Tab-separated table of C-alpha atoms and ligand atoms in Angstrom:
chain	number	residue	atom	x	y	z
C	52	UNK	CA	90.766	60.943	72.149
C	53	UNK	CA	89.597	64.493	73.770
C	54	UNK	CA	91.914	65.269	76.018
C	55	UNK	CA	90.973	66.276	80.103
C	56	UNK	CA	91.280	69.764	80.926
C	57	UNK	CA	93.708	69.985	83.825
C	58	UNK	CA	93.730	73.660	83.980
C	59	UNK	CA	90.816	74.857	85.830
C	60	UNK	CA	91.932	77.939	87.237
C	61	UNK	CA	91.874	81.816	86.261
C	62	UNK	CA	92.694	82.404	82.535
C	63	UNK	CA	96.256	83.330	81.768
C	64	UNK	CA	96.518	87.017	82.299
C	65	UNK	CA	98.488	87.561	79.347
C	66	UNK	CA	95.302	86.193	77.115
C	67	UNK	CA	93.748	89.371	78.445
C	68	UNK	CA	95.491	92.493	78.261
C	69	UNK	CA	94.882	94.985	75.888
C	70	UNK	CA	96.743	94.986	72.488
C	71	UNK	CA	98.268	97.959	73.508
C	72	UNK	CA	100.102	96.434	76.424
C	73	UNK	CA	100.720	93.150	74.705
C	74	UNK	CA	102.899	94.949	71.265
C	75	UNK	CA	104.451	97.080	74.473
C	76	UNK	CA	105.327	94.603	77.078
C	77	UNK	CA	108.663	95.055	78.687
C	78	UNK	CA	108.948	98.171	76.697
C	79	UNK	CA	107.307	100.264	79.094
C	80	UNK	CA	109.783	103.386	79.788
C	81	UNK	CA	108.368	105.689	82.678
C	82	UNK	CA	104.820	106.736	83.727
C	83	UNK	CA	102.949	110.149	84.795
C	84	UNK	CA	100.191	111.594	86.719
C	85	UNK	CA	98.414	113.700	84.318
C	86	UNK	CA	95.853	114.614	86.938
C	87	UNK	CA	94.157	113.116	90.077
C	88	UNK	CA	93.369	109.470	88.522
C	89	UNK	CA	95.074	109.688	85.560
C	90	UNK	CA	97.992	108.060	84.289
C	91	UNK	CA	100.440	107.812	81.098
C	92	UNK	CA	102.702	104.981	80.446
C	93	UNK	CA	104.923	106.054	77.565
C	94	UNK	CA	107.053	103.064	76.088
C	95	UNK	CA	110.054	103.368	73.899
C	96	UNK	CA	107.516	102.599	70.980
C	97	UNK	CA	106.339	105.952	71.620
C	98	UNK	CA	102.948	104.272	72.037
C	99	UNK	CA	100.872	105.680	75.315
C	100	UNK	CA	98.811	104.108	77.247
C	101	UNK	CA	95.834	106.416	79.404
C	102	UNK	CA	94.860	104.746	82.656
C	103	UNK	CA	91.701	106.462	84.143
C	104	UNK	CA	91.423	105.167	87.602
C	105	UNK	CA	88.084	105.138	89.618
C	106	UNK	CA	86.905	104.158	92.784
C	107	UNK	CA	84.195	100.968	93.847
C	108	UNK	CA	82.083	100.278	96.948
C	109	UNK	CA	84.479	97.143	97.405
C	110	UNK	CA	81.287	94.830	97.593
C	111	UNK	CA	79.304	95.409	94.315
C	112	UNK	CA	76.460	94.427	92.583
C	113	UNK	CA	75.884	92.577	89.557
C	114	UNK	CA	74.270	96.029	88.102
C	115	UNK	CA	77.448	97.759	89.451
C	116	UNK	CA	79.821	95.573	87.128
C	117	UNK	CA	77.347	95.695	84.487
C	118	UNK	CA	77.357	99.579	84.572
C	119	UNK	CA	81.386	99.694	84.586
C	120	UNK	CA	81.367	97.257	81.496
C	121	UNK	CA	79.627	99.108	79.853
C	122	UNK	CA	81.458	102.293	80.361
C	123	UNK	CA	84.466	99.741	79.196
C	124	UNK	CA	82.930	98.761	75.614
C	125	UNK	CA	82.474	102.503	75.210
C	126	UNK	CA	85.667	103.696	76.077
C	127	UNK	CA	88.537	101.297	75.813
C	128	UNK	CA	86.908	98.045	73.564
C	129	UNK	CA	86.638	96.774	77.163
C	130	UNK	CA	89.168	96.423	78.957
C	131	UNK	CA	89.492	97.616	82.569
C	132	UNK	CA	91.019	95.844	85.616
C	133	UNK	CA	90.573	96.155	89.138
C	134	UNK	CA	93.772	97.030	91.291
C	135	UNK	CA	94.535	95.632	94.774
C	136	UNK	CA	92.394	97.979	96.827
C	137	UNK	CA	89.380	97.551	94.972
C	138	UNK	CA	89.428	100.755	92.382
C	139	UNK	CA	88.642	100.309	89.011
C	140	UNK	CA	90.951	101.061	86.094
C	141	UNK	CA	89.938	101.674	82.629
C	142	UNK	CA	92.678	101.507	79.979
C	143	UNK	CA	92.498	103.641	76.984
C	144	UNK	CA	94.902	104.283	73.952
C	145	UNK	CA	92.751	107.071	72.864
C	146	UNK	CA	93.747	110.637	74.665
C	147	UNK	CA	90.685	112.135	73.460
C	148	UNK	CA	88.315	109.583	75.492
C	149	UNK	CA	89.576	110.313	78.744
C	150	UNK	CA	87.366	113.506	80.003
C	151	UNK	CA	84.038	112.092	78.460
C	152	UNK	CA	84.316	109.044	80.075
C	153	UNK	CA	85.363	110.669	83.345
C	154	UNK	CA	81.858	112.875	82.902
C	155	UNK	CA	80.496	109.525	82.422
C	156	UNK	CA	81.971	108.092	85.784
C	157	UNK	CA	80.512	111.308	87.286
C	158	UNK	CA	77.089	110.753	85.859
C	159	UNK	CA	76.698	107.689	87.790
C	160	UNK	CA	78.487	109.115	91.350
C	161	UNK	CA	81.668	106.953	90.641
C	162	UNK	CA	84.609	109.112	91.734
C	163	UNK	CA	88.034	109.379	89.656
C	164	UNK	CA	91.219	109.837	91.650
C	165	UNK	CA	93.458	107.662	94.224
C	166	UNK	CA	96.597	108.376	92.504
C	167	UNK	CA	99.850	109.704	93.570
C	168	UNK	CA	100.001	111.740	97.082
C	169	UNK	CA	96.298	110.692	97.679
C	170	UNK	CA	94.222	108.367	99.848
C	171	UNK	CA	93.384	105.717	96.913
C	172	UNK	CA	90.348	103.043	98.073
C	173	UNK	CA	90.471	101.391	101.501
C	174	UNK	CA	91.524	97.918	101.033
C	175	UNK	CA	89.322	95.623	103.236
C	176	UNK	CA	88.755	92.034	104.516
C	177	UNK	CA	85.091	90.799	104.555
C	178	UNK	CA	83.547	91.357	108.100
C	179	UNK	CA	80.367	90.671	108.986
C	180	UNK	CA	78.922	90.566	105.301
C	181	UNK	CA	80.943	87.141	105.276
C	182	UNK	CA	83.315	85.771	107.748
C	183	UNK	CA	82.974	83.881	111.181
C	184	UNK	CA	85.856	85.525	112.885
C	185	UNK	CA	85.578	88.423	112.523
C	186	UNK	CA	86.043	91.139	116.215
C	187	UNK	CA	84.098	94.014	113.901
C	188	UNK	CA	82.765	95.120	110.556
C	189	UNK	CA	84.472	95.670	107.198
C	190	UNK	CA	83.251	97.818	104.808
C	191	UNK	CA	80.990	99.132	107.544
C	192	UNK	CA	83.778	101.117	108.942
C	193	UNK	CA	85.681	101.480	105.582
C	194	UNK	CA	82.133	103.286	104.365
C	195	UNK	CA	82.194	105.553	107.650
C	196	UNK	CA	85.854	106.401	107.013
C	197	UNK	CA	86.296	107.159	103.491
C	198	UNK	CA	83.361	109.251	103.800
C	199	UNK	CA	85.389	111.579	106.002
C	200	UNK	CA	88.571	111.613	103.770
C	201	UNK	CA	86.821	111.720	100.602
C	202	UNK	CA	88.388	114.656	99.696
C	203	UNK	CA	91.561	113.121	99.641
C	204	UNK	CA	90.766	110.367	97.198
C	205	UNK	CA	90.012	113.201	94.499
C	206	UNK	CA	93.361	115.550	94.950
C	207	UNK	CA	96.805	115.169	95.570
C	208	UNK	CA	97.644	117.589	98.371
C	209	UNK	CA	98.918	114.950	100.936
C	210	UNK	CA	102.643	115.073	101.391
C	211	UNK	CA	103.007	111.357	99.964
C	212	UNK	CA	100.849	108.630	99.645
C	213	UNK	CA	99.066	107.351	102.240
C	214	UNK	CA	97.603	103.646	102.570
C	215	UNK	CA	94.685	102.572	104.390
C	216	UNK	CA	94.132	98.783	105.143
C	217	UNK	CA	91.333	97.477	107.635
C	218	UNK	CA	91.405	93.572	108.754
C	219	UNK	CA	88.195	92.277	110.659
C	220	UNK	CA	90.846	89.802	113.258
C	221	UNK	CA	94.282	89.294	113.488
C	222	UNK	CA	94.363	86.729	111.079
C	223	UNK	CA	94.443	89.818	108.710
C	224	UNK	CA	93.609	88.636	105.083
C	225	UNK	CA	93.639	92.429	104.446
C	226	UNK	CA	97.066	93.926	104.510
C	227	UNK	CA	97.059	95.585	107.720
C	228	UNK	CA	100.303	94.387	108.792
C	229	UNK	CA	102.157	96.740	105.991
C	230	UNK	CA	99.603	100.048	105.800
C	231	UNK	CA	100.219	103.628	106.389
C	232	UNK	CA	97.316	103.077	108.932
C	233	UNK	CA	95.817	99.876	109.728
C	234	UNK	CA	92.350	100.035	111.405
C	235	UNK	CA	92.105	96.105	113.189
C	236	UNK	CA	89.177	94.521	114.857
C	237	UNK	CA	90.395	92.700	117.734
C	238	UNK	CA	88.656	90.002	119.828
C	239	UNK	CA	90.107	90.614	123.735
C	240	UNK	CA	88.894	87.214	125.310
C	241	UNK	CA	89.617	83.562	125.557
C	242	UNK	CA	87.066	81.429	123.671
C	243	UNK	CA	84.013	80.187	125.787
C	244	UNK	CA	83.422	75.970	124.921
C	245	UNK	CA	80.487	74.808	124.756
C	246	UNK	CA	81.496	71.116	126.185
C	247	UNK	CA	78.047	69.738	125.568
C	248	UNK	CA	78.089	69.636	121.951
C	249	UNK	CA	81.613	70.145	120.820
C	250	UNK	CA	82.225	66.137	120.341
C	251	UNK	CA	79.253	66.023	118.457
C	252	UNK	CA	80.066	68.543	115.785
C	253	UNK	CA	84.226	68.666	115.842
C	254	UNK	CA	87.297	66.505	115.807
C	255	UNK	CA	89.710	66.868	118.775
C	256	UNK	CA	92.264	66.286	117.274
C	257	UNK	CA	92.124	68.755	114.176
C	258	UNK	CA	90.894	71.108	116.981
C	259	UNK	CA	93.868	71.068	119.013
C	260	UNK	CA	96.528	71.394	116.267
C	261	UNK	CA	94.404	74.440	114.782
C	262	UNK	CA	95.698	76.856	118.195
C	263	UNK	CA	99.056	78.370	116.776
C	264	UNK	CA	100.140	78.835	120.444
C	265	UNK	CA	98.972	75.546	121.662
C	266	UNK	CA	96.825	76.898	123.757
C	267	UNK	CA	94.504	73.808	123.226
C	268	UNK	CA	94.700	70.546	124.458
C	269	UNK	CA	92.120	67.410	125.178
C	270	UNK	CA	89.887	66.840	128.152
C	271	UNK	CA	89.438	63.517	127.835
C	272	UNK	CA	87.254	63.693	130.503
C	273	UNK	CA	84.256	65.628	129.084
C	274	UNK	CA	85.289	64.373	125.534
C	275	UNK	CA	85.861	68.247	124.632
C	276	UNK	CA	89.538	70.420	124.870
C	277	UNK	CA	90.129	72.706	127.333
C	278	UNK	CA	92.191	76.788	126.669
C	279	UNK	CA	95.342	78.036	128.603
C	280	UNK	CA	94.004	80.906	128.905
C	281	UNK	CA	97.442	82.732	129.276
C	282	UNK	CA	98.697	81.383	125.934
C	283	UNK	CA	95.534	82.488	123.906
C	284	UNK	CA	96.169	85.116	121.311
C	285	UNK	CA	92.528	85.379	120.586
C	286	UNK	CA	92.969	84.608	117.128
C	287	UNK	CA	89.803	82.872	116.623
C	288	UNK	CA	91.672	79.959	114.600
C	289	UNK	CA	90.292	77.459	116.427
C	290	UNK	CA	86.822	78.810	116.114
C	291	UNK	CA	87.451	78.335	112.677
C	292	UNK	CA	87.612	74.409	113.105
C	293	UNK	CA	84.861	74.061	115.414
C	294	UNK	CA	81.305	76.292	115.931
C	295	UNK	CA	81.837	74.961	119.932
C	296	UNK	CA	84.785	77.454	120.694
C	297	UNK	CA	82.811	81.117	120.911
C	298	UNK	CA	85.716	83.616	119.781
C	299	UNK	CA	82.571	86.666	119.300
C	300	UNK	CA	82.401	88.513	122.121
C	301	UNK	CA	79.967	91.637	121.628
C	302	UNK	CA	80.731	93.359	124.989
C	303	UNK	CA	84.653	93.294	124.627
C	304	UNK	CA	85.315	92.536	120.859
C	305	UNK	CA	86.696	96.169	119.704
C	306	UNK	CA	89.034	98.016	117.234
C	307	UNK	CA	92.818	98.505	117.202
C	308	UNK	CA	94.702	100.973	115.100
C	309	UNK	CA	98.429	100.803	113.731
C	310	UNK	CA	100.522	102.698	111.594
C	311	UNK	CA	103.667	103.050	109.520
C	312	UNK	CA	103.868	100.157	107.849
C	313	UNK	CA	104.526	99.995	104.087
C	314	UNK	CA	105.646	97.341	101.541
C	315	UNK	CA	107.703	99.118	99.168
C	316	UNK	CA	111.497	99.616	99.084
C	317	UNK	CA	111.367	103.163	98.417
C	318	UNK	CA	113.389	105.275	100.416
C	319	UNK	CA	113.185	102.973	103.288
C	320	UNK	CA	112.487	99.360	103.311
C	321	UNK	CA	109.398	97.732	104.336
C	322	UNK	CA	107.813	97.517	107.433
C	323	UNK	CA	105.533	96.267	109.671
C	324	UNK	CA	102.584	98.223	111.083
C	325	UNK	CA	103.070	99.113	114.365
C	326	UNK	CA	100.150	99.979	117.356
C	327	UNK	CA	99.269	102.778	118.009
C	328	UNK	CA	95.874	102.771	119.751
C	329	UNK	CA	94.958	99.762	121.112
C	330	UNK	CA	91.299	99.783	122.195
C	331	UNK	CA	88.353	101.812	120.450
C	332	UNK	CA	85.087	100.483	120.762
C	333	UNK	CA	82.819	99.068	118.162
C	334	UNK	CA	80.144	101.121	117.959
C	335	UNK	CA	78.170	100.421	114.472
C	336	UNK	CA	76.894	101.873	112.397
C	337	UNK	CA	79.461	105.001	111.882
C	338	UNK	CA	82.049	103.767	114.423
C	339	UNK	CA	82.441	107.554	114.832
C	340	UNK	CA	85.388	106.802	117.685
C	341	UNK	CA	87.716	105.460	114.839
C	342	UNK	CA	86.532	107.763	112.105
C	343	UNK	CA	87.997	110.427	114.351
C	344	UNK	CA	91.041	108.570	115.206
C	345	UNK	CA	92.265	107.689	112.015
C	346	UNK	CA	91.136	111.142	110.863
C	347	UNK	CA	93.301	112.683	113.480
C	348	UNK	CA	96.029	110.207	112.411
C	349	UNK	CA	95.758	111.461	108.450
C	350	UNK	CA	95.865	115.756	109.503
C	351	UNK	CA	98.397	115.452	112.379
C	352	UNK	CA	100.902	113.467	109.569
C	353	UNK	CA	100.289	115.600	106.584
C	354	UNK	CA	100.540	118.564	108.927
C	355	UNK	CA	103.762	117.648	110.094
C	356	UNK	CA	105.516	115.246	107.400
C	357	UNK	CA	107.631	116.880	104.792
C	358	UNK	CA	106.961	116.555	100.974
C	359	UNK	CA	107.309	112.645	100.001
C	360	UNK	CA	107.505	111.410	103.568
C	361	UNK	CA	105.131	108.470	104.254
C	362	UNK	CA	103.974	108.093	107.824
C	363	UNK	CA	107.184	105.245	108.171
C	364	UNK	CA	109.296	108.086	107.219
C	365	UNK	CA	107.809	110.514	109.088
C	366	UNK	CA	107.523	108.587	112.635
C	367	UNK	CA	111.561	107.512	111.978
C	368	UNK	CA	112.338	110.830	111.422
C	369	UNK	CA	110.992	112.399	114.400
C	370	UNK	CA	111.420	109.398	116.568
C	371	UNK	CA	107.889	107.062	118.363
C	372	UNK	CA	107.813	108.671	120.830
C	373	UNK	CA	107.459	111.913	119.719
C	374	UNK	CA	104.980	110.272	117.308
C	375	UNK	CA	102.822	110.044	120.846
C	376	UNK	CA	103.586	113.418	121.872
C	377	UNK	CA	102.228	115.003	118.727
C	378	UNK	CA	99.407	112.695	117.974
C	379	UNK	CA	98.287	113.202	121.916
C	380	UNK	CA	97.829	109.492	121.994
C	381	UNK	CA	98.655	108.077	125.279
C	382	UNK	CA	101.324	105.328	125.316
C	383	UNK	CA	100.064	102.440	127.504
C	384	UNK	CA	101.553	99.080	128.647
C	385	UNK	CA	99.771	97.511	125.288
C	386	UNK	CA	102.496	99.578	123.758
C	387	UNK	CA	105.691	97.347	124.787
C	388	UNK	CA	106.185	94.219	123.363
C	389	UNK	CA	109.779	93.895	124.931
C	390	UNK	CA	109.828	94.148	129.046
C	391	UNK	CA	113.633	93.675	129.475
C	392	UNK	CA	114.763	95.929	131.736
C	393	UNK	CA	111.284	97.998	131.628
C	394	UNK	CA	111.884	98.874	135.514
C	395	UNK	CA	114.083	101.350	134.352
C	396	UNK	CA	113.710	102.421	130.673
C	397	UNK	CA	111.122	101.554	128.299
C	398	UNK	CA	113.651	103.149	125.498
C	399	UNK	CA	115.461	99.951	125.425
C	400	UNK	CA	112.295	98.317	123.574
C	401	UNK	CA	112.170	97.234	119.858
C	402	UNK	CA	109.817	100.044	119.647
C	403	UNK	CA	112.546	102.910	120.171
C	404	UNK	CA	114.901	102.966	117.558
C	405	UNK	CA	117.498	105.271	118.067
W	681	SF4	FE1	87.696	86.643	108.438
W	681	SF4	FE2	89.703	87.572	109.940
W	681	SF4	FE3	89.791	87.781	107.290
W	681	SF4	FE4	88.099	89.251	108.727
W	681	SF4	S1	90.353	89.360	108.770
W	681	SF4	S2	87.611	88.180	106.817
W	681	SF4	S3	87.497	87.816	110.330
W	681	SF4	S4	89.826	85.875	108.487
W	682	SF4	FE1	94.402	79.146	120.239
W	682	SF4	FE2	93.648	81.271	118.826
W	682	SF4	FE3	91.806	79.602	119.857
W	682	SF4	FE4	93.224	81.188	121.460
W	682	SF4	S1	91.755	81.847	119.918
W	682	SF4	S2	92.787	79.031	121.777
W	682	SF4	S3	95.216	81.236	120.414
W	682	SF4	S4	93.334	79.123	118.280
């Protein structure tokens, strides 16, 4: 009897690594950056493994993958992976293929780099291309951005490694919340209903239990909900449930932008990104308000941090609000998220820590 297939997910990742990795797994001993985008794991084997590390548009074509498959059967019998922001990694065991297949990379305008003190690929949610929720563009603004610190995807002259995330709403399926900088599209009003035809196309009751702040609750009345206003977070969840609740708001949607937030436990242990600016406007197509911003953000750091310090590291060291001081980023009332005793002192707030 032919037995059902239960397992309809991804393949097992261990069915695809290279042969390489598979006689050396757990044997791994150290790694090195042999030069912007390329790495050596040496295991105890003595076996080495070249990683030549590129980066991608983010959204890609068919043609695109095609392209950097066939740059894999050339190079490395095929194997590459993609990492977690989107760059492209070829694996080799072969020394000797690693500068013609960077010329090869070149020859079609794909740039090698994004390792070590660097700016690697902008990790991104989807934006408009996509998603329903979202306050702004995705790889709209990544585009604009990383056009303005390409050069520091290609060297290593940062003082540590610096991580750029971008989420399109607070729900955040990028990883803002843990970036060096986090650019954030934020949506700054209360949903508008449209009573007439939300019982017609949602269900009240999944509706109301969508609002993480219960914001939402029936109007039995007009057979439609009706918003606290003061407990909406704006976080477009419930717009999510049901096309009547209008989160977009063109006029007032905008962009936030945090920083110091990382998610390793090197040095220091991870943390949260924290805001920093929180209103720029949206202003497609080159957003040129937070290209400067976060540009500003990258030189006053690596002006100021010492070698290895990441932004976390840097602001802790020199304290937040000297972070505001040298940035020359006002510090507003969007700033506080703790108003006990704010009469007197705002130093008492989570966000001073000393
Ligand atoms: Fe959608 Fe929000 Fe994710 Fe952007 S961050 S893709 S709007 S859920
Ligand atoms: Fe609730 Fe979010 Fe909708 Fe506001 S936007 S009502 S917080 S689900």
């Amino acid at each position: 009897m032919a037995q059902a297939r239960t397992d309809i997910g991804p393949p097992l990742y261990k069915d695809m690594l290279p042969p390489i990795i598979k006689e050396n797994y757990g044997k791994w001993r150290y790694h090195e950056i042999l030069k912007p985008g390329v790495l050596v794991h040496v295991s105890e084997t003595g076996a080495k493994l070249y990683t030549v590390r590129a980066g991608s548009p983010r959204l890609i074509s068919i043609y695109f993958i095609r392209e950097i498959c066939d740059l894999a059967d050339k190079y490395c019998d095929g194997y590459l992976r993609f990492t977690s922001r989107n760059n492209i990694e070829f694996l080799l065991s072969d020394e000797s293929k690693i500068d013609p297949l960077i010329e090869d990379l070149k020859a079609l305008g794909i740039p090698v780099g994004g390792t070590g003190n660097s700016i690697t690929n902008i990790v991104h949610t989807q934006g408009w291309v996509h998603c329903h929720t979202p306050a702004t563009d995705a790889s709209g603004i990544v585009k604009a951005v990383m056009d303005e610190l390409f050069e520091y995807f290609t060297t290593m002259k940062l003082p540590a490694k610096l991580r750029i995330a971008l989420a399109c709403c607070l729900n955040m399926c990028g990883a803002v919340h843990c970036s060096d900088i986090a650019i954030l599209g934020i949506h700054r009003t209360v949903p508008k209903i449209d009573h007439e035809n939300l019982h017609k196309l949602c269900e009240i009751p999944t509706l109301t239990a969508s609002c993480p702040t219960a914001a939402i609750r029936p109007n039995p009345k007009l057979k439609s909900i009706e918003i606290k206003a003061e407990r909406c977070m704006y976080c477009g969840n419930c717009y999510t449930m049901c096309p009547s609740v209008h989160i977009i708001d063109p006029k007032n949607d905008a962009v936030s932008i945090w920083v110091g937030g990382k998610i390793s436990n090197s040095r220091i242990g991870p943390r949260f990104s924290r805001l920093a600016i929180p209103f720029l406007p949206n202003n497609p197509p080159r957003w040129p308000e937070v290209v400067d911003a976060v540009k500003k953000l990258v030189e006053v750091w690596a002006a100021n941090a010492q070698p290895g310090e990441r932004m976390a590291e840097w602001i802790d060291r020199i304290s937040w609000e000297k972070f505001f001081e040298i940035t020359g980023l006002p510090f507003t009332d969007k700033h506080i998220d703790d108003f006990t005793l704010a009469q007197t002192t705002f130093r008492c707030t989570t966000q001073f820590k000393w």
